[in-house]
Tab-separated table of C-alpha atoms and ligand atoms in Angstrom:
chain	number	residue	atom	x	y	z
O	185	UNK	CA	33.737	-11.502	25.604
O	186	UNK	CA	33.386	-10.374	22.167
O	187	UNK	CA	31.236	-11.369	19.027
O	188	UNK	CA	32.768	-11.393	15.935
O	189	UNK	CA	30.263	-11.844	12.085
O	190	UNK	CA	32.105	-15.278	10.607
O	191	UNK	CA	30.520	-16.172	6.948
O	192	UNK	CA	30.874	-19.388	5.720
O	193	UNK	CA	31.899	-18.732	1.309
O	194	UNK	CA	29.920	-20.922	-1.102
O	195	UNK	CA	32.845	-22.273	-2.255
O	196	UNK	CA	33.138	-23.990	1.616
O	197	UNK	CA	29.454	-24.731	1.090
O	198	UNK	CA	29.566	-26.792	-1.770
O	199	UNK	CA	32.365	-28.563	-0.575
O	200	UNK	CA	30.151	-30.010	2.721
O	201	UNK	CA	32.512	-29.009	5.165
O	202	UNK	CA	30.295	-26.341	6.971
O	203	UNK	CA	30.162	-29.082	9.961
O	204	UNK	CA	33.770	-29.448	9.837
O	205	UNK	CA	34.618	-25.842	9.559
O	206	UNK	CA	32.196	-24.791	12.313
O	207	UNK	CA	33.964	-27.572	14.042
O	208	UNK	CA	37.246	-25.620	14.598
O	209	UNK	CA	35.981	-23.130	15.585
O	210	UNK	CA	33.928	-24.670	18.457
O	211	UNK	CA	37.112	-26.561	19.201
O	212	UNK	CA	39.105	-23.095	19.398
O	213	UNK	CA	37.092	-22.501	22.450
O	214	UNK	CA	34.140	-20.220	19.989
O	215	UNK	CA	30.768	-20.201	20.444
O	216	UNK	CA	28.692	-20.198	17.873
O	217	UNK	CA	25.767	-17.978	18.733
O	218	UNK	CA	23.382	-17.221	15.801
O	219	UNK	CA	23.619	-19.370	12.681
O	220	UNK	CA	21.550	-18.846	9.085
O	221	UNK	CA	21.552	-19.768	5.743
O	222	UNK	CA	21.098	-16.957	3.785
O	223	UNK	CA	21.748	-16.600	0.086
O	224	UNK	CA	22.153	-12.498	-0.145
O	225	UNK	CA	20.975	-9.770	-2.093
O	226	UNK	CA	23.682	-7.656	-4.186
O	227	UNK	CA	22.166	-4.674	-1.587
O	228	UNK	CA	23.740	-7.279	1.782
O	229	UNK	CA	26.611	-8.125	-0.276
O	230	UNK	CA	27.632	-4.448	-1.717
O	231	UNK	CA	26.740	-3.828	2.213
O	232	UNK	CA	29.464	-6.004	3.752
O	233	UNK	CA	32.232	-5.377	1.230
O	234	UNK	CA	31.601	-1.284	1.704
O	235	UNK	CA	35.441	-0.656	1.726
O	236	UNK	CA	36.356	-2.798	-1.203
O	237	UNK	CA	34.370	-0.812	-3.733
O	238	UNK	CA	35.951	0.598	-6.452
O	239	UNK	CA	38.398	-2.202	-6.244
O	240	UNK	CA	39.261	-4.289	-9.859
O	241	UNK	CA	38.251	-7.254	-8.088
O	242	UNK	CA	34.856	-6.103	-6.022
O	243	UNK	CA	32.412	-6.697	-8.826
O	244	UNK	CA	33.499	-10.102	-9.516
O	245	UNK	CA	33.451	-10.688	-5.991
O	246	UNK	CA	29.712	-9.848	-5.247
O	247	UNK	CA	29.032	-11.655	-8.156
O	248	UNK	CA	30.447	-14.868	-6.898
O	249	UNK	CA	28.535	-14.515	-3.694
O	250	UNK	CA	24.954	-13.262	-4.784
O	251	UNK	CA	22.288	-15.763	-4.469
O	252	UNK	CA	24.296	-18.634	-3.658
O	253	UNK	CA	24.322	-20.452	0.014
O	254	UNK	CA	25.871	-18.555	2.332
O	255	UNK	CA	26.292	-19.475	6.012
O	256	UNK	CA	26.265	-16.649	8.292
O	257	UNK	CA	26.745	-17.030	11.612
O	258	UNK	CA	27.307	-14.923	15.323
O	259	UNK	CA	30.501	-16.248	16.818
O	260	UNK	CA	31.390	-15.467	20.408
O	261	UNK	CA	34.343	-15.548	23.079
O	262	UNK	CA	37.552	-14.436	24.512
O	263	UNK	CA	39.199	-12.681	21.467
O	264	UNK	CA	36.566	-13.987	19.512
O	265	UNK	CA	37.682	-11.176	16.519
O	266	UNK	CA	41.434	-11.833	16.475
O	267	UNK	CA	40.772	-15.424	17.210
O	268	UNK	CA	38.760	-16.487	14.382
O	269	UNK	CA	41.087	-14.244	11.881
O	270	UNK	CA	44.015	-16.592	12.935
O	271	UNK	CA	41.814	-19.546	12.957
O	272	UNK	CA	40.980	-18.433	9.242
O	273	UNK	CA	44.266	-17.254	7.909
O	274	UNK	CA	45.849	-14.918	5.264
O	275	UNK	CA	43.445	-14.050	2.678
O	276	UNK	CA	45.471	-15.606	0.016
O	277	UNK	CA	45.397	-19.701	0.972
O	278	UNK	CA	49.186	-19.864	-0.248
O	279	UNK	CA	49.709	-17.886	2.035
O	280	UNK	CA	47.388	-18.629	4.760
O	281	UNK	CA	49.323	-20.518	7.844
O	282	UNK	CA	49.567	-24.231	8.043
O	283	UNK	CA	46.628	-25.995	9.449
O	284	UNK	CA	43.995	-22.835	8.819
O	285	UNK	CA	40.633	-22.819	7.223
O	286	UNK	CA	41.894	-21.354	4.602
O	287	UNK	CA	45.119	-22.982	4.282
O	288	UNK	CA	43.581	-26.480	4.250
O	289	UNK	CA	40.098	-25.781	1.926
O	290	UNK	CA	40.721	-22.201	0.356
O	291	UNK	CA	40.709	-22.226	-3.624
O	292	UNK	CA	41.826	-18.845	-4.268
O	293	UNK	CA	42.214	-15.499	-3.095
O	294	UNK	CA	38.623	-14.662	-3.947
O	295	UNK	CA	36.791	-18.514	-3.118
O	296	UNK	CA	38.721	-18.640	0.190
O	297	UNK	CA	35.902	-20.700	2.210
O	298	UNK	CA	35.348	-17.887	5.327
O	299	UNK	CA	35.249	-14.462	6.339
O	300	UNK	CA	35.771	-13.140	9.351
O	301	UNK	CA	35.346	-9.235	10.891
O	302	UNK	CA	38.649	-7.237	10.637
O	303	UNK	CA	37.986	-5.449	14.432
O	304	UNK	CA	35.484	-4.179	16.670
O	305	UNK	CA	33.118	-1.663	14.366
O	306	UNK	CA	33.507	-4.183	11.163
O	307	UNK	CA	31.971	-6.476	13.647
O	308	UNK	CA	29.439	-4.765	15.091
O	309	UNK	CA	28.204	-3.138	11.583
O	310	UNK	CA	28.811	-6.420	9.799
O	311	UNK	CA	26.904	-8.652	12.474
O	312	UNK	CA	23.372	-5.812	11.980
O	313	UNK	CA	23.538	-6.079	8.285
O	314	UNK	CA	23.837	-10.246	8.086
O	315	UNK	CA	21.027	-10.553	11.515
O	316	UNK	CA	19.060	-7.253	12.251
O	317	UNK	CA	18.589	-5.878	8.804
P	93	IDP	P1	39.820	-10.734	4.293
P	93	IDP	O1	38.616	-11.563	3.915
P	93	IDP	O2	40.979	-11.615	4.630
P	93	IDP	O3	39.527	-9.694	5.345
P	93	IDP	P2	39.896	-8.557	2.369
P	93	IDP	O4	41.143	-7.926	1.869
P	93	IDP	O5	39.035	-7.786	3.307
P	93	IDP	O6	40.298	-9.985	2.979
P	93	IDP	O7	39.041	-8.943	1.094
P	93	IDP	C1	37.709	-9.366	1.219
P	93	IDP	C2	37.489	-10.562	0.319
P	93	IDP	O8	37.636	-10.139	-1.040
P	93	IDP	C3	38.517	-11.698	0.475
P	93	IDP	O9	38.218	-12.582	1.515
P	93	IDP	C4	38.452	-12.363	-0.874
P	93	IDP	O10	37.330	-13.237	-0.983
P	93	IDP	C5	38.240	-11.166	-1.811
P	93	IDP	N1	39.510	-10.658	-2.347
P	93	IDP	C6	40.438	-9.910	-1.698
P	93	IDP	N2	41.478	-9.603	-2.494
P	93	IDP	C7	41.184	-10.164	-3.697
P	93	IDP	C8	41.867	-10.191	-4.954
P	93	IDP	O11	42.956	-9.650	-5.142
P	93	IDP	N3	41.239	-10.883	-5.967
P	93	IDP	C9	40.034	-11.494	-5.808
P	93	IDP	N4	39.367	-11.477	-4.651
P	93	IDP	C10	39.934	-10.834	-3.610
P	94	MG	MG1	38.392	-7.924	5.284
């Protein structure tokens, strides 16, 4: 059993498909085990994307993301971490496999509808900063 930090983008958000993303998921065999709607702080935000600073696109990125509706949310299961990556897709929605979140409501690279935790200690550090901090 594992538990994996999934966000749900703004971009996804405005769109009113949270029910139909979460959807997948649950239908993956996922749990969804905490759930908020949180629109962050630059501090939760520059948090999160820790390794992507310094990167062209980072600021732009936080900016996209601070104070807009964000769902965050605890999801659980077998796999949960590599599960929920697939169930996402590539980062880039042309490139993301057919049928994935990403691949059927992404927008871009940067307003790709979810994130998911890349392995065990993103998840674990990424799930206290969105529901312990
Ligand atoms: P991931 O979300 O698939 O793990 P990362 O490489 O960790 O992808 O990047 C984090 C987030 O930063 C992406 O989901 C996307 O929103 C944004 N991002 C990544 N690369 C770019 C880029 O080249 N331009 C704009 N935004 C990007
Ligand atoms: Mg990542």
């Amino acid at each position: 059993m594992e538990r994996t930090l999934v966000l749900i983008k703004p971009d996804a958000v405005v769109k009113n498909i949270i029910g139909k993303i979460i959807s997948i998921y649950e239908e993956n065999g996922l749990y969804v085990e905490n759930l908020k709607m949180i629109s962050p702080t630059r501090k939760i935000l520059e948090e999160h994307y820790e390794e992507h600073k310094g990167k062209p696109f980072f600021q732009e990125l936080i900016s996209s993301l601070k104070d807009r509706s964000i769902v965050a949310m605890v999801i659980s299961g077998e796999e949960a971490i590599s599960k929920v990556r697939k169930i996402n897709g590539a980062t880039d929605p042309l490139k993301a496999e057919k049928g994935s979140i990403r691949n059927l409501y992404g927008i871009s690279v940067r307003q790709n509808s979810v994130h998911g935790s890349s392995d065990i200690h993103a998840a674990k550090r990424e799930i206290k900063i969105w529901f312990e901090s």
